[in-house]
Amino acid sequence: MFRSFPRLFHPLVFKRNASYRRFGSQPTVSFTRLFQSRYTLYFAGSCIAFYLYNLDEAPFTKRRRLLWVPYWLERKVGDYSYAQIMAQYKNQISPSGDPNYLLISRVMNRLLASAVDNTPDPQQAAHVRSLDWSIHIIRPHGAEEPPNAFILPNGKIFIFSSILPICRDEDGLATVLSHELAHQLAHHSSEQLSKQPIYLALSTLLYMATGISWFNDLLIAGLLQMPASREMESEADRIGCELMAHSCFDVTRAVDFWARMGAWEQKSQKATPMLEFLSTHPNTQKRMADIRSWMPALEQIRESSDCYHWKSFSDFHRNFFGKR
């Protein structure tokens, strides 16, 4: 009389259908097994050997750093950057008749001659002489660009006209140009490129451990990238001041230049309050204090360069620039 029905809730069926599986779950990484793997040890050993083999000594300051990017690649990066900058400012380059070109070339010739004569590395000196040095003054149209200047790894020099009033004279201009030249003599562009794989590897490992990308990027920037950038900026200040002293410029005027730059920052409200560990540059007051602390050594360099005799200027007649 009673019709039998199939058992819809068979124990095995119910257990299988009721089991919960998290959507999108991924297998976890066993860091213990990863670090105990012999391949990991081989890779780590190779990285350490690569790091030690490519340790380089910065000129003048003798700072040890990782540097594996060759000169030719550094120059290629400069060529690429040069093409981009010229495309951006091609209609804002001051014509060759601008008298500031003569002023800038005169200062740069003295600095370059000093760099070639005082670098302890013959390969470095040959590299400086081999570059196709040229100067470009940028006079922005419309909105005024902040005062700036930079030198690319291929020897192309860019100076915004807005920085010239702050420089005021040859010593102020030498402060700016020697700093930018120091970046190239120390190959800071190559140093930054050399460290990028390390930052990428650390970011990947931190993401595997935390799963949070923005925090990892902030951590790496605050603890590694920004301090390294500030260190290179301070190093460029030191090398630049030594170049000024060797070239018989008045290094005490470098402090005056940074005082004027600090006044411009305050006036234009560019000196925004920022945590030190998030800044790529040392603050202006620290730079002035550093230069003052270096002054005794810089004065000795200037005196040893025989700057108080006319014969000391005989080497500054060398021209590193072609006819414009």
CSV table of C-alpha atoms in Angstrom, one decimal:
chain,number,residue,atom,x,y,z
A,1,MET,CA,0.0,0.0,0.0
A,2,PHE,CA,2.7,2.3,0.8
A,3,ARG,CA,5.0,3.1,-2.1
A,4,SER,CA,8.6,3.1,-1.3
A,5,PHE,CA,10.7,6.2,-2.1
A,6,PRO,CA,14.4,6.4,-2.8
A,7,ARG,CA,16.6,7.7,0.1
A,8,LEU,CA,17.3,11.2,-1.0
A,9,PHE,CA,19.6,11.9,1.9
A,10,HIS,CA,21.9,9.0,1.8
A,11,PRO,CA,24.6,9.6,4.4
A,12,LEU,CA,27.4,9.6,1.9
A,13,VAL,CA,25.6,11.9,-0.5
A,14,PHE,CA,24.7,14.3,2.2
A,15,LYS,CA,28.2,14.4,3.5
A,16,ARG,CA,29.6,15.1,0.1
A,17,ASN,CA,27.1,17.8,-0.8
A,18,ALA,CA,27.3,19.5,2.6
A,19,SER,CA,31.1,19.7,2.7
A,20,TYR,CA,32.3,23.4,2.5
A,21,ARG,CA,35.0,24.6,0.2
A,22,ARG,CA,36.2,28.2,0.3
A,23,PHE,CA,35.7,29.9,-3.0
A,24,GLY,CA,39.0,30.8,-4.7
A,25,SER,CA,41.2,29.3,-2.0
A,26,GLN,CA,44.7,28.6,-3.1
A,27,PRO,CA,47.2,26.1,-1.7
A,28,THR,CA,49.5,27.7,0.9
A,29,VAL,CA,53.2,28.1,0.3
A,30,SER,CA,55.4,26.1,2.7
A,31,PHE,CA,58.2,28.6,3.4
A,32,THR,CA,60.0,25.9,5.5
A,33,ARG,CA,60.2,23.6,2.6
A,34,LEU,CA,61.1,26.5,0.3
A,35,PHE,CA,64.0,27.7,2.4
A,36,GLN,CA,65.3,24.1,3.0
A,37,SER,CA,65.3,23.3,-0.7
A,38,ARG,CA,68.8,22.9,-2.2
A,39,TYR,CA,67.8,24.9,-5.2
A,40,THR,CA,66.9,27.8,-2.9
A,41,LEU,CA,70.4,27.5,-1.3
A,42,TYR,CA,72.0,27.4,-4.8
A,43,PHE,CA,70.1,30.5,-5.8
A,44,ALA,CA,70.9,32.4,-2.6
A,45,GLY,CA,74.6,31.5,-3.0
A,46,SER,CA,74.6,32.8,-6.5
A,47,CYS,CA,73.0,36.0,-5.5
A,48,ILE,CA,75.5,36.6,-2.7
A,49,ALA,CA,78.4,35.9,-5.1
A,50,PHE,CA,76.9,38.2,-7.7
A,51,TYR,CA,76.5,40.9,-5.1
A,52,LEU,CA,80.1,40.6,-3.8
A,53,TYR,CA,81.5,40.5,-7.3
A,54,ASN,CA,79.7,43.7,-8.4
A,55,LEU,CA,80.5,45.8,-5.3
A,56,ASP,CA,81.9,49.1,-6.5
A,57,GLU,CA,83.6,52.0,-4.8
A,58,ALA,CA,82.1,55.5,-5.4
A,59,PRO,CA,84.6,58.1,-6.5
A,60,PHE,CA,85.8,60.7,-4.0
A,61,THR,CA,83.7,59.3,-1.1
A,62,LYS,CA,84.8,55.7,-1.4
A,63,ARG,CA,81.4,54.4,-0.5
A,64,ARG,CA,80.8,50.7,-1.3
A,65,ARG,CA,77.6,49.9,-3.3
A,66,LEU,CA,76.2,47.4,-5.7
A,67,LEU,CA,76.8,48.5,-9.3
A,68,TRP,CA,76.5,46.1,-12.2
A,69,VAL,CA,74.9,48.2,-15.0
A,70,PRO,CA,77.7,48.9,-17.6
A,71,TYR,CA,78.5,52.3,-19.1
A,72,TRP,CA,76.9,51.5,-22.5
A,73,LEU,CA,73.5,50.6,-20.9
A,74,GLU,CA,73.6,53.7,-18.7
A,75,ARG,CA,74.2,55.8,-21.9
A,76,LYS,CA,71.3,54.1,-23.6
A,77,VAL,CA,69.0,55.0,-20.7
A,78,GLY,CA,70.3,58.6,-21.1
A,79,ASP,CA,69.5,58.5,-24.8
A,80,TYR,CA,66.0,57.3,-24.2
A,81,SER,CA,65.4,60.0,-21.5
A,82,TYR,CA,66.8,62.6,-23.8
A,83,ALA,CA,64.4,61.8,-26.6
A,84,GLN,CA,61.5,62.0,-24.2
A,85,ILE,CA,62.6,65.4,-22.7
A,86,MET,CA,63.2,66.9,-26.1
A,87,ALA,CA,59.8,65.8,-27.2
A,88,GLN,CA,58.2,67.4,-24.2
A,89,TYR,CA,60.1,70.7,-24.3
A,90,LYS,CA,61.1,71.0,-27.9
A,91,ASN,CA,59.3,74.3,-28.3
A,92,GLN,CA,60.7,75.7,-25.1
A,93,ILE,CA,64.4,75.4,-25.7
A,94,SER,CA,66.2,78.7,-25.6
A,95,PRO,CA,67.9,79.6,-28.9
A,96,SER,CA,71.7,79.3,-29.2
A,97,GLY,CA,72.0,83.1,-29.1
A,98,ASP,CA,71.1,83.1,-25.4
A,99,PRO,CA,74.2,84.5,-23.5
A,100,ASN,CA,73.6,82.1,-20.7
A,101,TYR,CA,74.9,79.3,-22.8
A,102,LEU,CA,78.4,80.9,-22.7
A,103,LEU,CA,78.1,81.3,-18.9
A,104,ILE,CA,77.0,77.7,-18.4
A,105,SER,CA,79.6,76.3,-20.8
A,106,ARG,CA,82.4,78.2,-19.1
A,107,VAL,CA,81.4,76.9,-15.7
A,108,MET,CA,80.9,73.3,-17.0
A,109,ASN,CA,84.3,73.3,-18.8
A,110,ARG,CA,86.0,74.1,-15.5
A,111,LEU,CA,84.1,71.4,-13.6
A,112,LEU,CA,84.6,68.7,-16.3
A,113,ALA,CA,88.3,69.5,-16.5
A,114,SER,CA,88.5,69.1,-12.8
A,115,ALA,CA,86.5,65.8,-12.9
A,116,VAL,CA,88.8,64.3,-15.5
A,117,ASP,CA,92.0,65.4,-13.7
A,118,ASN,CA,91.0,64.3,-10.2
A,119,THR,CA,89.2,61.0,-10.8
A,120,PRO,CA,91.4,58.1,-9.8
A,121,ASP,CA,89.8,55.8,-12.4
A,122,PRO,CA,91.3,56.1,-15.9
A,123,GLN,CA,88.2,54.4,-17.3
A,124,GLN,CA,86.0,56.9,-15.7
A,125,ALA,CA,88.0,59.8,-17.1
A,126,ALA,CA,87.9,58.3,-20.6
A,127,HIS,CA,84.1,57.9,-20.2
A,128,VAL,CA,83.7,61.6,-19.3
A,129,ARG,CA,85.7,62.7,-22.3
A,130,SER,CA,83.8,60.3,-24.6
A,131,LEU,CA,80.4,61.8,-23.9
A,132,ASP,CA,78.7,64.2,-26.3
A,133,TRP,CA,78.2,67.1,-23.9
A,134,SER,CA,75.6,69.7,-24.8
A,135,ILE,CA,73.6,72.3,-23.0
A,136,HIS,CA,69.8,73.0,-23.2
A,137,ILE,CA,68.2,75.9,-21.4
A,138,ILE,CA,64.5,75.5,-21.0
A,139,ARG,CA,62.3,78.6,-20.8
A,140,PRO,CA,58.8,77.2,-20.1
A,141,HIS,CA,55.7,78.9,-21.6
A,142,GLY,CA,52.8,79.8,-19.5
A,143,ALA,CA,53.0,78.3,-16.0
A,144,GLU,CA,56.4,78.7,-14.5
A,145,GLU,CA,58.3,75.5,-13.9
A,146,PRO,CA,60.1,75.1,-10.5
A,147,PRO,CA,63.8,75.9,-10.5
A,148,ASN,CA,65.6,72.7,-11.6
A,149,ALA,CA,68.6,71.4,-13.5
A,150,PHE,CA,69.8,67.9,-14.3
A,151,ILE,CA,72.4,66.1,-16.4
A,152,LEU,CA,71.6,62.8,-18.2
A,153,PRO,CA,74.0,59.9,-18.3
A,154,ASN,CA,74.7,60.6,-22.0
A,155,GLY,CA,76.1,64.1,-21.2
A,156,LYS,CA,73.0,66.2,-22.0
A,157,ILE,CA,72.6,69.1,-19.6
A,158,PHE,CA,69.2,70.7,-19.0
A,159,ILE,CA,68.8,73.9,-17.0
A,160,PHE,CA,65.4,75.6,-16.4
A,161,SER,CA,65.8,79.4,-16.7
A,162,SER,CA,63.9,79.8,-13.4
A,163,ILE,CA,67.0,78.6,-11.5
A,164,LEU,CA,69.4,81.2,-12.9
A,165,PRO,CA,68.2,84.1,-10.7
A,166,ILE,CA,68.7,81.9,-7.7
A,167,CYS,CA,72.2,81.0,-8.8
A,168,ARG,CA,73.0,84.7,-9.3
A,169,ASP,CA,76.7,84.2,-10.3
A,170,GLU,CA,79.2,81.6,-11.4
A,171,ASP,CA,79.7,80.2,-7.9
A,172,GLY,CA,76.0,79.7,-7.5
A,173,LEU,CA,75.7,78.1,-10.9
A,174,ALA,CA,78.7,75.9,-10.1
A,175,THR,CA,76.9,74.7,-7.0
A,176,VAL,CA,74.0,73.4,-9.1
A,177,LEU,CA,76.1,72.0,-12.0
A,178,SER,CA,78.7,70.4,-9.8
A,179,HIS,CA,75.9,68.6,-7.9
A,180,GLU,CA,74.3,67.3,-11.0
A,181,LEU,CA,77.7,66.3,-12.5
A,182,ALA,CA,78.5,64.5,-9.3
A,183,HIS,CA,75.5,62.3,-9.8
A,184,GLN,CA,76.9,61.2,-13.2
A,185,LEU,CA,80.5,60.7,-11.9
A,186,ALA,CA,79.1,58.5,-9.1
A,187,HIS,CA,76.8,56.7,-11.6
A,188,HIS,CA,73.8,57.1,-9.3
A,189,SER,CA,71.5,56.3,-12.2
A,190,SER,CA,73.2,52.9,-12.7
A,191,GLU,CA,73.2,52.3,-8.9
A,192,GLN,CA,69.4,52.8,-8.8
A,193,LEU,CA,68.9,50.5,-11.7
A,194,SER,CA,71.2,47.9,-10.1
A,195,LYS,CA,69.0,47.8,-7.0
A,196,GLN,CA,65.7,47.4,-8.7
A,197,PRO,CA,65.8,43.6,-8.9
A,198,ILE,CA,66.5,43.5,-5.1
A,199,TYR,CA,63.5,45.8,-4.4
A,200,LEU,CA,61.3,43.6,-6.7
A,201,ALA,CA,62.4,40.4,-5.0
A,202,LEU,CA,61.7,41.8,-1.6
A,203,SER,CA,58.3,43.1,-2.6
A,204,THR,CA,57.4,39.7,-4.0
A,205,LEU,CA,58.5,37.9,-0.9
A,206,LEU,CA,56.6,40.3,1.4
A,207,TYR,CA,53.5,40.0,-0.8
A,208,MET,CA,53.7,36.2,-0.5
A,209,ALA,CA,53.9,36.5,3.3
A,210,THR,CA,51.3,39.3,3.8
A,211,GLY,CA,49.1,39.6,0.7
A,212,ILE,CA,49.2,43.4,1.0
A,213,SER,CA,50.9,45.2,-1.8
A,214,TRP,CA,50.5,48.9,-0.8
A,215,PHE,CA,52.0,48.3,2.7
A,216,ASN,CA,54.9,46.4,1.3
A,217,ASP,CA,55.7,49.1,-1.2
A,218,LEU,CA,55.5,51.7,1.6
A,219,LEU,CA,57.8,49.7,3.8
A,220,ILE,CA,60.4,49.1,1.1
A,221,ALA,CA,60.3,52.8,0.1
A,222,GLY,CA,60.6,54.1,3.6
A,223,LEU,CA,63.3,51.7,4.8
A,224,LEU,CA,65.3,51.2,1.6
A,225,GLN,CA,64.6,53.4,-1.4
A,226,MET,CA,64.2,56.8,0.2
A,227,PRO,CA,67.2,56.4,2.6
A,228,ALA,CA,69.3,55.3,-0.4
A,229,SER,CA,68.1,58.3,-2.4
A,230,ARG,CA,68.9,60.7,0.4
A,231,GLU,CA,72.4,59.1,0.7
A,232,MET,CA,73.1,59.6,-3.0
A,233,GLU,CA,71.9,63.2,-2.8
A,234,SER,CA,74.2,63.9,0.1
A,235,GLU,CA,77.0,62.2,-1.7
A,236,ALA,CA,76.4,64.3,-4.8
A,237,ASP,CA,76.6,67.4,-2.5
A,238,ARG,CA,80.0,66.3,-1.2
A,239,ILE,CA,81.4,65.3,-4.5
A,240,GLY,CA,80.1,68.5,-6.1
A,241,CYS,CA,81.7,70.7,-3.4
A,242,GLU,CA,85.0,68.9,-3.9
A,243,LEU,CA,84.7,69.6,-7.7
A,244,MET,CA,84.1,73.2,-6.9
A,245,ALA,CA,87.1,73.4,-4.7
A,246,HIS,CA,89.3,71.7,-7.3
A,247,SER,CA,88.0,74.1,-9.9
A,248,CYS,CA,88.8,77.1,-7.8
A,249,PHE,CA,85.2,78.2,-7.2
A,250,ASP,CA,84.3,79.8,-3.9
A,251,VAL,CA,82.7,76.8,-2.0
A,252,THR,CA,81.4,79.1,0.7
A,253,ARG,CA,78.9,80.5,-1.9
A,254,ALA,CA,77.3,77.0,-2.0
A,255,VAL,CA,75.8,77.7,1.4
A,256,ASP,CA,74.5,81.0,0.2
A,257,PHE,CA,72.9,79.3,-2.8
A,258,TRP,CA,71.0,76.8,-0.6
A,259,ALA,CA,69.9,79.7,1.6
A,260,ARG,CA,68.3,81.3,-1.4
A,261,MET,CA,66.8,78.1,-2.5
A,262,GLY,CA,65.3,77.6,1.0
A,263,ALA,CA,63.9,81.1,0.8
A,264,TRP,CA,62.3,80.3,-2.6
A,265,GLU,CA,60.8,77.1,-1.1
A,266,GLN,CA,59.3,79.0,1.8
A,267,LYS,CA,58.0,81.7,-0.5
A,268,SER,CA,56.4,79.3,-3.0
A,269,GLN,CA,55.2,77.0,-0.2
A,270,LYS,CA,57.1,74.1,-1.8
A,271,ALA,CA,58.6,73.2,1.5
A,272,THR,CA,55.7,71.0,2.5
A,273,PRO,CA,56.0,69.2,5.8
A,274,MET,CA,56.9,65.6,5.0
A,275,LEU,CA,58.2,62.8,7.1
A,276,GLU,CA,61.9,62.4,6.6
A,277,PHE,CA,61.7,58.8,5.7
A,278,LEU,CA,59.4,59.5,2.8
A,279,SER,CA,61.6,62.2,1.3
A,280,THR,CA,64.0,61.6,-1.6
A,281,HIS,CA,66.2,64.6,-0.8
A,282,PRO,CA,67.7,65.9,2.5
A,283,ASN,CA,66.1,69.1,3.7
A,284,THR,CA,67.8,72.3,2.8
A,285,GLN,CA,68.9,73.1,6.3
A,286,LYS,CA,70.7,69.8,6.6
A,287,ARG,CA,72.5,70.4,3.3
A,288,MET,CA,73.7,73.8,4.5
A,289,ALA,CA,74.9,72.3,7.8
A,290,ASP,CA,76.7,69.5,5.9
A,291,ILE,CA,78.6,71.9,3.6
A,292,ARG,CA,79.7,74.0,6.6
A,293,SER,CA,81.0,70.8,8.3
A,294,TRP,CA,83.0,69.9,5.1
A,295,MET,CA,84.4,73.4,4.8
A,296,PRO,CA,87.9,72.8,6.4
A,297,ALA,CA,88.6,69.9,4.1
A,298,LEU,CA,87.3,71.8,1.1
A,299,GLU,CA,89.5,74.8,1.9
A,300,GLN,CA,92.5,72.4,2.0
A,301,ILE,CA,91.5,71.1,-1.4
A,302,ARG,CA,91.2,74.6,-2.8
A,303,GLU,CA,94.6,75.6,-1.5
A,304,SER,CA,96.2,72.4,-2.8
A,305,SER,CA,94.8,73.3,-6.2
A,306,ASP,CA,96.9,76.4,-6.3
A,307,CYS,CA,93.9,78.6,-7.0
A,308,TYR,CA,95.6,81.8,-6.0
A,309,HIS,CA,98.0,81.7,-8.9
A,310,TRP,CA,97.2,82.4,-12.5
A,311,LYS,CA,98.8,79.2,-13.7
A,312,SER,CA,96.0,77.2,-12.0
A,313,PHE,CA,93.6,78.3,-14.7
A,314,SER,CA,95.6,77.1,-17.6
A,315,ASP,CA,93.8,73.8,-17.7
A,316,PHE,CA,90.4,75.4,-17.7
A,317,HIS,CA,90.7,76.4,-21.4
A,318,ARG,CA,89.7,72.9,-22.5
A,319,ASN,CA,86.4,72.8,-24.3
A,320,PHE,CA,84.1,69.8,-23.8
A,321,PHE,CA,81.4,71.2,-26.0
A,322,GLY,CA,81.2,71.4,-29.8
A,323,LYS,CA,80.3,74.6,-31.5
A,324,ARG,CA,76.7,75.5,-31.1
